[in-house]
Amino acid sequence: AQKVTQAQTEISVVEKEDVTLDCVYETRDTTYYLFWYKQPPSGELVFLIRRNSFDEQNEISGRYSWNFQKSTSSFNFTITASQVVDSAVYFCALKRGGATNKLIFGTGTLLAVQP
Amino acid sequence: NAGVTQTPKFRVLKTGQSMTLLCAQDMNHEYMYWYRQDPGMGLRLIHYSVGEGTTAKGEVPDGYNVSRLKKQNFLLGLESAAPSQTSVYFCASSYGGAGWETQYFGPGTRLLVL
C-alpha cells in the first residue's frame, strides 16, 4: 500500500526562523517519485520539487532545501529564514514508478509565518 | 501560457441540481485529472483521462461523470448534487502518465451544496 504521512497539522513560526516540514512515506516499490506542492491562501497548488527514489542527493533552491532519506522513508522540506510569504499549506505526494496516474497526497501542513 | 484554468471559481448548488465544471489547459498535455480536496484529507483523485476521448475512474468516482471531447478540455459533471460533494475541486494535467511526470494544477473551484 502507498501512503504519505504529514504528522504536523499546523506549524507557527516567527519570521526569520528556520522551519522543517516532515514527510514520511510508505511504499514497497523500488522506483517511485516524491513531490512537494505549496498551496498559498489564494488556493492554487504550486509545484515545488520532484525527487526520484534513486537520487538521494539533497536539493537546495534559495531558502528552500529538501532532505531525502530512504533509510527512514522521509522527504523533509526546510525553509531557511522564513518569510510571511511562505505562509501556506504544503503537501507532500508520492507516485509509483510505472505508468500510473495516481498521485497520493499527504494531508498537508499549514505553515503560518508571523511577522 | 495560461497553464491550467478552471471555470467557475465558486458555485453554490441546491441538493439535486446538476452542474459541469470546466478545465482547460494550453500546454498540449495528454493526461488530465480531477481531484477533490476536503479538510484533513489531502487531495483525492476522482477521474482522469489519458488522452482525447478517454476517461477512467480514480479513487472516488461515485456521483461524478467526466468527458474529454477535446484534448485541451476536461469536464467534470455532477448529475444530482449532494451535500457530501461540497468540496474544492482541482483539475490537473501532465504531459504523460509515467511516474516521473509532474502534474500541474489549476486554481480550483469551490463548490457548496446546500
CSV table of C-alpha atoms in Angstrom, one decimal:
chain,number,residue,atom,x,y,z
A,1,ALA,CA,0.0,0.0,0.0
A,2,GLN,CA,1.1,3.5,-0.7
A,3,LYS,CA,0.8,6.2,1.9
A,4,VAL,CA,2.1,9.6,2.8
A,5,THR,CA,2.0,10.9,6.3
A,6,GLN,CA,2.5,14.6,7.3
A,7,ALA,CA,2.2,14.4,11.0
A,8,GLN,CA,2.4,18.1,11.6
A,9,THR,CA,-1.0,19.6,11.0
A,10,GLU,CA,-0.1,23.2,11.8
A,11,ILE,CA,3.2,25.0,12.5
A,12,SER,CA,3.6,28.6,13.5
A,13,VAL,CA,6.9,30.4,13.4
A,14,VAL,CA,8.1,33.9,13.6
A,15,GLU,CA,9.7,35.5,10.5
A,16,LYS,CA,13.3,34.6,10.0
A,17,GLU,CA,13.1,31.4,11.9
A,18,ASP,CA,14.0,28.1,10.1
A,19,VAL,CA,11.3,25.5,9.9
A,20,THR,CA,11.2,21.9,8.7
A,21,LEU,CA,8.1,20.2,7.4
A,22,ASP,CA,8.1,16.4,7.8
A,23,CYS,CA,7.0,13.9,5.2
A,24,VAL,CA,7.1,10.1,5.8
A,25,TYR,CA,6.0,7.8,3.0
A,26,GLU,CA,5.2,4.1,2.7
A,27,THR,CA,5.7,2.1,-0.5
A,28,ARG,CA,7.0,-1.4,-1.5
A,29,ASP,CA,8.1,-0.1,-4.9
A,30,THR,CA,11.8,0.3,-5.6
A,31,THR,CA,11.1,3.0,-8.1
A,32,TYR,CA,8.9,5.9,-7.0
A,33,TYR,CA,8.7,9.6,-7.1
A,34,LEU,CA,8.1,12.2,-4.4
A,35,PHE,CA,6.7,15.7,-4.8
A,36,TRP,CA,6.2,18.8,-2.8
A,37,TYR,CA,3.4,21.3,-3.6
A,38,LYS,CA,2.6,24.6,-2.0
A,39,GLN,CA,-1.0,25.9,-1.6
A,40,PRO,CA,-0.9,29.6,-0.6
A,41,PRO,CA,-4.0,31.3,0.8
A,42,SER,CA,-5.1,32.1,-2.8
A,43,GLY,CA,-5.8,28.4,-3.2
A,44,GLU,CA,-3.8,27.3,-6.2
A,45,LEU,CA,-1.4,24.4,-6.0
A,46,VAL,CA,2.1,25.2,-7.0
A,47,PHE,CA,4.7,22.5,-7.8
A,48,LEU,CA,7.9,22.9,-5.8
A,49,ILE,CA,10.1,19.8,-6.4
A,50,ARG,CA,10.2,16.3,-7.7
A,51,ARG,CA,12.6,13.6,-6.5
A,52,ASN,CA,13.1,10.1,-7.7
A,53,SER,CA,13.9,7.1,-5.5
A,54,PHE,CA,17.4,6.6,-6.9
A,55,ASP,CA,18.5,10.1,-6.2
A,56,GLU,CA,19.2,10.8,-2.6
A,57,GLN,CA,21.1,14.0,-3.1
A,58,ASN,CA,19.7,16.8,-1.1
A,59,GLU,CA,18.4,19.7,-3.1
A,60,ILE,CA,18.7,23.4,-2.3
A,61,SER,CA,16.8,26.2,-4.1
A,62,GLY,CA,17.3,29.6,-2.5
A,63,ARG,CA,15.9,29.4,1.0
A,64,TYR,CA,14.3,26.0,0.3
A,65,SER,CA,16.0,22.7,0.9
A,66,TRP,CA,14.9,19.1,0.7
A,67,ASN,CA,16.4,16.1,2.6
A,68,PHE,CA,15.5,12.7,1.1
A,69,GLN,CA,16.4,9.7,3.3
A,70,LYS,CA,15.4,6.3,2.0
A,71,SER,CA,16.6,4.7,5.2
A,72,THR,CA,13.9,6.5,7.2
A,73,SER,CA,11.4,6.8,4.2
A,74,SER,CA,11.4,10.5,4.7
A,75,PHE,CA,11.4,13.5,2.4
A,76,ASN,CA,11.6,16.6,4.6
A,77,PHE,CA,11.4,20.2,3.5
A,78,THR,CA,13.2,23.0,5.2
A,79,ILE,CA,12.6,26.7,4.8
A,80,THR,CA,15.5,28.8,6.0
A,81,ALA,CA,14.9,32.4,7.3
A,82,SER,CA,11.1,32.1,6.8
A,83,GLN,CA,9.1,34.9,5.4
A,84,VAL,CA,5.4,35.9,5.7
A,85,VAL,CA,5.0,34.9,2.0
A,86,ASP,CA,5.9,31.3,3.0
A,87,SER,CA,2.6,31.0,4.8
A,88,ALA,CA,0.7,28.3,3.0
A,89,VAL,CA,-0.4,24.7,3.2
A,90,TYR,CA,2.4,22.4,2.0
A,91,PHE,CA,1.6,19.0,0.6
A,92,CYS,CA,3.9,16.0,0.1
A,93,ALA,CA,2.9,13.5,-2.5
A,94,LEU,CA,4.0,10.0,-3.8
A,95,LYS,CA,3.8,8.4,-7.2
A,96,ARG,CA,4.7,4.9,-8.2
A,97,GLY,CA,7.3,4.4,-10.9
A,98,GLY,CA,5.3,2.7,-13.6
A,99,ALA,CA,2.7,4.0,-15.9
A,100,THR,CA,0.4,5.1,-13.2
A,101,ASN,CA,-1.5,8.3,-12.8
A,102,LYS,CA,-2.2,8.2,-9.1
A,103,LEU,CA,-0.6,10.9,-7.1
A,104,ILE,CA,-1.0,10.1,-3.4
A,105,PHE,CA,-1.1,13.2,-1.2
A,106,GLY,CA,-0.5,13.6,2.4
A,107,THR,CA,-3.0,15.6,4.5
A,108,GLY,CA,-0.8,18.8,4.3
A,109,THR,CA,0.9,21.0,6.8
A,110,LEU,CA,-0.4,24.5,7.4
A,111,LEU,CA,2.6,26.8,8.0
A,112,ALA,CA,1.9,30.2,9.5
A,113,VAL,CA,4.8,32.7,9.5
A,114,GLN,CA,4.1,35.6,11.8
A,115,PRO,CA,5.8,39.0,11.2
B,1,ASN,CA,0.6,30.4,-21.4
B,2,ALA,CA,-2.3,30.4,-19.0
B,3,GLY,CA,-1.5,26.9,-17.9
B,4,VAL,CA,-4.5,25.1,-16.4
B,5,THR,CA,-7.7,27.2,-15.9
B,6,GLN,CA,-10.9,26.2,-14.2
B,7,THR,CA,-14.5,27.6,-14.6
B,8,PRO,CA,-16.2,28.6,-12.4
B,9,LYS,CA,-14.2,29.7,-9.4
B,10,PHE,CA,-17.1,29.3,-7.0
B,11,ARG,CA,-20.6,27.9,-7.1
B,12,VAL,CA,-23.5,27.2,-4.8
B,13,LEU,CA,-25.9,24.4,-5.7
B,14,LYS,CA,-29.0,23.1,-4.1
B,15,THR,CA,-29.3,19.3,-3.4
B,16,GLY,CA,-30.3,17.6,-6.6
B,17,GLN,CA,-29.2,20.2,-9.0
B,18,SER,CA,-26.7,19.5,-11.7
B,19,MET,CA,-23.6,21.3,-13.0
B,20,THR,CA,-20.5,21.0,-15.1
B,21,LEU,CA,-17.0,22.2,-14.1
B,22,LEU,CA,-14.7,23.1,-17.0
B,23,CYS,CA,-11.0,22.6,-17.1
B,24,ALA,CA,-8.8,23.9,-19.9
B,25,GLN,CA,-5.1,23.6,-20.5
B,26,ASP,CA,-2.9,25.1,-23.1
B,27,MET,CA,0.2,23.0,-22.5
B,28,ASN,CA,-0.7,20.3,-25.0
B,29,HIS,CA,-0.7,17.8,-22.2
B,30,GLU,CA,-2.1,14.3,-22.9
B,31,TYR,CA,-3.2,13.5,-19.4
B,32,MET,CA,-5.8,15.4,-17.3
B,33,TYR,CA,-7.2,14.8,-13.8
B,34,TRP,CA,-9.9,15.8,-11.5
B,35,TYR,CA,-9.3,15.9,-7.7
B,36,ARG,CA,-11.3,16.9,-4.8
B,37,GLN,CA,-9.8,18.4,-1.6
B,38,ASP,CA,-11.5,18.0,1.7
B,39,PRO,CA,-10.4,19.3,5.1
B,40,GLY,CA,-7.9,16.9,6.7
B,41,MET,CA,-7.9,14.5,3.8
B,42,GLY,CA,-5.5,16.0,1.2
B,43,LEU,CA,-6.4,15.6,-2.4
B,44,ARG,CA,-8.2,12.5,-3.8
B,45,LEU,CA,-8.4,11.5,-7.5
B,46,ILE,CA,-11.9,11.4,-8.9
B,47,HIS,CA,-11.4,10.7,-12.6
B,48,TYR,CA,-8.7,11.0,-15.1
B,49,SER,CA,-8.1,10.9,-18.8
B,50,VAL,CA,-5.0,9.6,-20.7
B,51,GLY,CA,-6.0,11.3,-24.0
B,52,GLU,CA,-8.8,12.8,-26.1
B,53,GLY,CA,-11.9,10.6,-26.0
B,54,THR,CA,-10.7,8.5,-23.0
B,55,THR,CA,-11.7,8.6,-19.3
B,56,ALA,CA,-11.0,6.4,-16.3
B,57,LYS,CA,-12.1,6.2,-12.7
B,58,GLY,CA,-9.9,7.3,-9.9
B,59,GLU,CA,-10.2,6.8,-6.1
B,60,VAL,CA,-13.6,8.4,-5.5
B,61,PRO,CA,-15.6,8.4,-8.8
B,62,ASP,CA,-19.1,7.9,-7.5
B,63,GLY,CA,-21.5,10.7,-8.2
B,64,TYR,CA,-19.4,12.2,-10.9
B,65,ASN,CA,-19.0,11.9,-14.7
B,66,VAL,CA,-16.4,13.2,-17.0
B,67,SER,CA,-15.8,13.8,-20.7
B,68,ARG,CA,-12.8,14.6,-22.8
B,69,LEU,CA,-14.1,15.6,-26.2
B,70,LYS,CA,-11.1,17.8,-26.9
B,71,LYS,CA,-7.5,17.4,-25.9
B,72,GLN,CA,-7.4,20.7,-24.1
B,73,ASN,CA,-10.6,20.4,-22.1
B,74,PHE,CA,-11.7,18.0,-19.4
B,75,LEU,CA,-15.3,18.4,-18.0
B,76,LEU,CA,-16.5,17.2,-14.6
B,77,GLY,CA,-20.2,16.7,-14.2
B,78,LEU,CA,-22.4,16.3,-11.2
B,79,GLU,CA,-25.8,15.0,-12.3
B,80,SER,CA,-27.5,15.3,-8.9
B,81,ALA,CA,-25.5,17.2,-6.4
B,82,ALA,CA,-25.4,16.1,-2.7
B,83,PRO,CA,-24.1,17.9,0.3
B,84,SER,CA,-21.3,15.3,0.5
B,85,GLN,CA,-19.9,16.8,-2.7
B,86,THR,CA,-19.2,20.1,-1.1
B,87,SER,CA,-15.5,20.4,-1.7
B,88,VAL,CA,-12.8,22.2,-3.6
B,89,TYR,CA,-12.2,20.7,-7.0
B,90,PHE,CA,-8.9,20.8,-8.7
B,91,CYS,CA,-8.0,20.0,-12.2
B,92,ALA,CA,-4.5,19.0,-13.2
B,93,SER,CA,-2.7,18.0,-16.3
B,94,SER,CA,0.6,16.3,-17.2
B,95,TYR,CA,2.5,15.6,-20.5
B,96,GLY,CA,2.5,11.9,-19.9
B,97,GLY,CA,1.5,9.3,-17.3
B,98,ALA,CA,4.8,7.9,-16.2
B,99,GLY,CA,5.7,8.1,-12.5
B,100,TRP,CA,8.2,11.0,-13.0
B,101,GLU,CA,5.7,13.2,-14.9
B,102,THR,CA,4.8,16.3,-12.9
B,103,GLN,CA,1.1,17.2,-12.6
B,104,TYR,CA,0.3,20.9,-12.9
B,105,PHE,CA,-2.8,22.2,-11.2
B,106,GLY,CA,-5.5,24.8,-11.9
B,107,PRO,CA,-6.6,27.3,-9.3
B,108,GLY,CA,-9.5,25.3,-8.0
B,109,THR,CA,-13.3,25.5,-7.9
B,110,ARG,CA,-15.0,25.9,-4.6
B,111,LEU,CA,-18.4,24.1,-4.6
B,112,LEU,CA,-21.0,24.4,-1.9
B,113,VAL,CA,-24.0,22.1,-2.0
B,114,LEU,CA,-26.9,23.1,0.3
